[in-house]
């Protein structure tokens, strides 16, 4: 079946530009997560959605970062006025629900963002 | 604050050697525990999980992990590694805290298995 998809797979942008990253979760999954993966930094949690609401935005690094989810499905992560330190792989994951005994996450392939 | 610690950042083993990767978490309540693996060029995927019952859980490809509640640990083991186990391994904890679910990942351990 279809897994989590992300687009674009690669994005090169100039410092100061805005970028939008998209995530299509697995159909029926109510929880959606965004992470940032930098070399040597592991997985940095950014935000998660339960349905269209975001109970936990604690990981967003600055007010340049925002995310939304519509229709309980597609999510967009927006980075405004990109900086070089924003360069990383942005991962999206979805799960059947946000918590519980067996609600593992299913990850997408990621978007590699390079800010020049 | 809740955290997950993976003590080994890089591990190099020869084929057939035994593997144990450490994972400790800090959270006093009920937790669900996971190990994820990322093979080179592939997505992160679930290796195994624990939520209740037998603290020794078995996953795919011969991996197992033991939950020791008193030590807040969930170490990953494999008796005999293969070259194809070369990957990055992440421990993760899922817990309900401060009115929301938290899903916290460790920083990962890069395993290289020499043929």
PDB file of N, CA, C and O in Angstrom, chain A residues 23-48:
ATOM      1  N   UNK A  23       3.892  16.975   3.152  1.00  0.00           N
ATOM      2  CA  UNK A  23       3.835  15.591   3.614  1.00  0.00           C
ATOM      3  C   UNK A  23       2.437  15.029   3.394  1.00  0.00           C
ATOM      4  O   UNK A  23       1.433  15.639   3.804  1.00  0.00           O
ATOM      5  N   UNK A  24       2.381  13.865   2.753  1.00  0.00           N
ATOM      6  CA  UNK A  24       1.126  13.132   2.602  1.00  0.00           C
ATOM      7  C   UNK A  24       1.195  11.891   3.475  1.00  0.00           C
ATOM      8  O   UNK A  24       1.955  10.964   3.166  1.00  0.00           O
ATOM      9  N   UNK A  25       0.420  11.831   4.531  1.00  0.00           N
ATOM     10  CA  UNK A  25       0.519  10.682   5.440  1.00  0.00           C
ATOM     11  C   UNK A  25      -0.223   9.470   4.878  1.00  0.00           C
ATOM     12  O   UNK A  25      -0.909   9.557   3.852  1.00  0.00           O
ATOM     13  N   UNK A  26      -0.087   8.380   5.557  1.00  0.00           N
ATOM     14  CA  UNK A  26      -0.836   7.178   5.197  1.00  0.00           C
ATOM     15  C   UNK A  26      -2.322   7.452   5.477  1.00  0.00           C
ATOM     16  O   UNK A  26      -2.683   8.007   6.521  1.00  0.00           O
ATOM     17  N   UNK A  27      -3.153   7.039   4.547  1.00  0.00           N
ATOM     18  CA  UNK A  27      -4.587   7.271   4.678  1.00  0.00           C
ATOM     19  C   UNK A  27      -5.105   6.644   5.973  1.00  0.00           C
ATOM     20  O   UNK A  27      -4.814   5.487   6.286  1.00  0.00           O
ATOM     21  N   UNK A  28      -5.885   7.427   6.727  1.00  0.00           N
ATOM     22  CA  UNK A  28      -6.454   6.927   7.971  1.00  0.00           C
ATOM     23  C   UNK A  28      -5.617   7.198   9.201  1.00  0.00           C
ATOM     24  O   UNK A  28      -6.075   7.003  10.336  1.00  0.00           O
ATOM     25  N   UNK A  29      -4.382   7.633   8.990  1.00  0.00           N
ATOM     26  CA  UNK A  29      -3.536   7.982  10.133  1.00  0.00           C
ATOM     27  C   UNK A  29      -3.896   9.376  10.628  1.00  0.00           C
ATOM     28  O   UNK A  29      -3.849  10.346   9.878  1.00  0.00           O
ATOM     29  N   UNK A  30      -4.232   9.447  11.921  1.00  0.00           N
ATOM     30  CA  UNK A  30      -4.673  10.735  12.459  1.00  0.00           C
ATOM     31  C   UNK A  30      -3.523  11.575  12.993  1.00  0.00           C
ATOM     32  O   UNK A  30      -3.648  12.779  13.111  1.00  0.00           O
ATOM     33  N   UNK A  31      -2.427  10.947  13.336  1.00  0.00           N
ATOM     34  CA  UNK A  31      -1.287  11.678  13.899  1.00  0.00           C
ATOM     35  C   UNK A  31      -0.216  11.859  12.833  1.00  0.00           C
ATOM     36  O   UNK A  31       0.053  10.950  12.039  1.00  0.00           O
ATOM     37  N   UNK A  32       0.373  13.037  12.840  1.00  0.00           N
ATOM     38  CA  UNK A  32       1.411  13.359  11.859  1.00  0.00           C
ATOM     39  C   UNK A  32       2.502  14.137  12.568  1.00  0.00           C
ATOM     40  O   UNK A  32       2.227  15.032  13.371  1.00  0.00           O
ATOM     41  N   UNK A  33       3.730  13.784  12.270  1.00  0.00           N
ATOM     42  CA  UNK A  33       4.884  14.359  12.963  1.00  0.00           C
ATOM     43  C   UNK A  33       5.869  14.937  11.958  1.00  0.00           C
ATOM     44  O   UNK A  33       6.050  14.393  10.872  1.00  0.00           O
ATOM     45  N   UNK A  34       6.526  15.985  12.365  1.00  0.00           N
ATOM     46  CA  UNK A  34       7.649  16.528  11.604  1.00  0.00           C
ATOM     47  C   UNK A  34       8.908  16.467  12.474  1.00  0.00           C
ATOM     48  O   UNK A  34       8.872  16.832  13.670  1.00  0.00           O
ATOM     49  N   UNK A  35       9.997  16.028  11.847  1.00  0.00           N
ATOM     50  CA  UNK A  35      11.292  15.972  12.500  1.00  0.00           C
ATOM     51  C   UNK A  35      12.337  16.597  11.589  1.00  0.00           C
ATOM     52  O   UNK A  35      12.159  16.693  10.377  1.00  0.00           O
ATOM     53  N   UNK A  36      13.444  16.979  12.198  1.00  0.00           N
ATOM     54  CA  UNK A  36      14.587  17.453  11.442  1.00  0.00           C
ATOM     55  C   UNK A  36      15.762  16.546  11.787  1.00  0.00           C
ATOM     56  O   UNK A  36      16.015  16.264  12.968  1.00  0.00           O
ATOM     57  N   UNK A  37      16.443  16.094  10.749  1.00  0.00           N
ATOM     58  CA  UNK A  37      17.581  15.202  10.950  1.00  0.00           C
ATOM     59  C   UNK A  37      18.824  15.861  10.393  1.00  0.00           C
ATOM     60  O   UNK A  37      18.950  16.052   9.188  1.00  0.00           O
ATOM     61  N   UNK A  38      19.711  16.224  11.287  1.00  0.00           N
ATOM     62  CA  UNK A  38      20.991  16.804  10.887  1.00  0.00           C
ATOM     63  C   UNK A  38      22.092  15.826  11.233  1.00  0.00           C
ATOM     64  O   UNK A  38      21.955  15.030  12.164  1.00  0.00           O
ATOM     65  N   UNK A  39      23.182  15.936  10.502  1.00  0.00           N
ATOM     66  CA  UNK A  39      24.302  15.017  10.717  1.00  0.00           C
ATOM     67  C   UNK A  39      24.780  15.145  12.156  1.00  0.00           C
ATOM     68  O   UNK A  39      25.105  16.222  12.630  1.00  0.00           O
ATOM     69  N   UNK A  40      24.807  14.013  12.834  1.00  0.00           N
ATOM     70  CA  UNK A  40      25.297  14.000  14.202  1.00  0.00           C
ATOM     71  C   UNK A  40      24.320  14.501  15.241  1.00  0.00           C
ATOM     72  O   UNK A  40      24.633  14.515  16.425  1.00  0.00           O
ATOM     73  N   UNK A  41      23.123  14.897  14.804  1.00  0.00           N
ATOM     74  CA  UNK A  41      22.142  15.445  15.746  1.00  0.00           C
ATOM     75  C   UNK A  41      20.960  14.516  15.971  1.00  0.00           C
ATOM     76  O   UNK A  41      20.088  14.821  16.749  1.00  0.00           O
ATOM     77  N   UNK A  42      20.915  13.420  15.307  1.00  0.00           N
ATOM     78  CA  UNK A  42      19.788  12.529  15.493  1.00  0.00           C
ATOM     79  C   UNK A  42      18.508  13.135  14.952  1.00  0.00           C
ATOM     80  O   UNK A  42      18.525  13.978  14.059  1.00  0.00           O
ATOM     81  N   UNK A  43      17.408  12.721  15.521  1.00  0.00           N
ATOM     82  CA  UNK A  43      16.092  13.188  15.093  1.00  0.00           C
ATOM     83  C   UNK A  43      15.607  14.264  16.051  1.00  0.00           C
ATOM     84  O   UNK A  43      15.404  14.007  17.231  1.00  0.00           O
ATOM     85  N   UNK A  44      15.405  15.439  15.531  1.00  0.00           N
ATOM     86  CA  UNK A  44      14.929  16.556  16.347  1.00  0.00           C
ATOM     87  C   UNK A  44      13.441  16.744  16.099  1.00  0.00           C
ATOM     88  O   UNK A  44      13.030  17.048  14.983  1.00  0.00           O
ATOM     89  N   UNK A  45      12.635  16.567  17.139  1.00  0.00           N
ATOM     90  CA  UNK A  45      11.192  16.732  17.004  1.00  0.00           C
ATOM     91  C   UNK A  45      10.849  18.197  16.742  1.00  0.00           C
ATOM     92  O   UNK A  45      11.394  19.099  17.393  1.00  0.00           O
ATOM     93  N   UNK A  46       9.952  18.429  15.812  1.00  0.00           N
ATOM     94  CA  UNK A  46       9.521  19.797  15.514  1.00  0.00           C
ATOM     95  C   UNK A  46       8.093  20.049  15.986  1.00  0.00           C
ATOM     96  O   UNK A  46       7.827  20.936  16.782  1.00  0.00           O
ATOM     97  N   UNK A  47       7.156  19.236  15.497  1.00  0.00           N
ATOM     98  CA  UNK A  47       5.745  19.469  15.789  1.00  0.00           C
ATOM     99  C   UNK A  47       4.968  18.200  15.486  1.00  0.00           C
ATOM    100  O   UNK A  47       5.407  17.393  14.658  1.00  0.00           O
ATOM    101  N   UNK A  48       3.832  18.020  16.162  1.00  0.00           N
ATOM    102  CA  UNK A  48       2.965  16.924  15.756  1.00  0.00           C
ATOM    103  C   UNK A  48       1.516  17.385  15.725  1.00  0.00           C
ATOM    104  O   UNK A  48       1.127  18.313  16.424  1.00  0.00           O
TER     105      UNK A  48
END
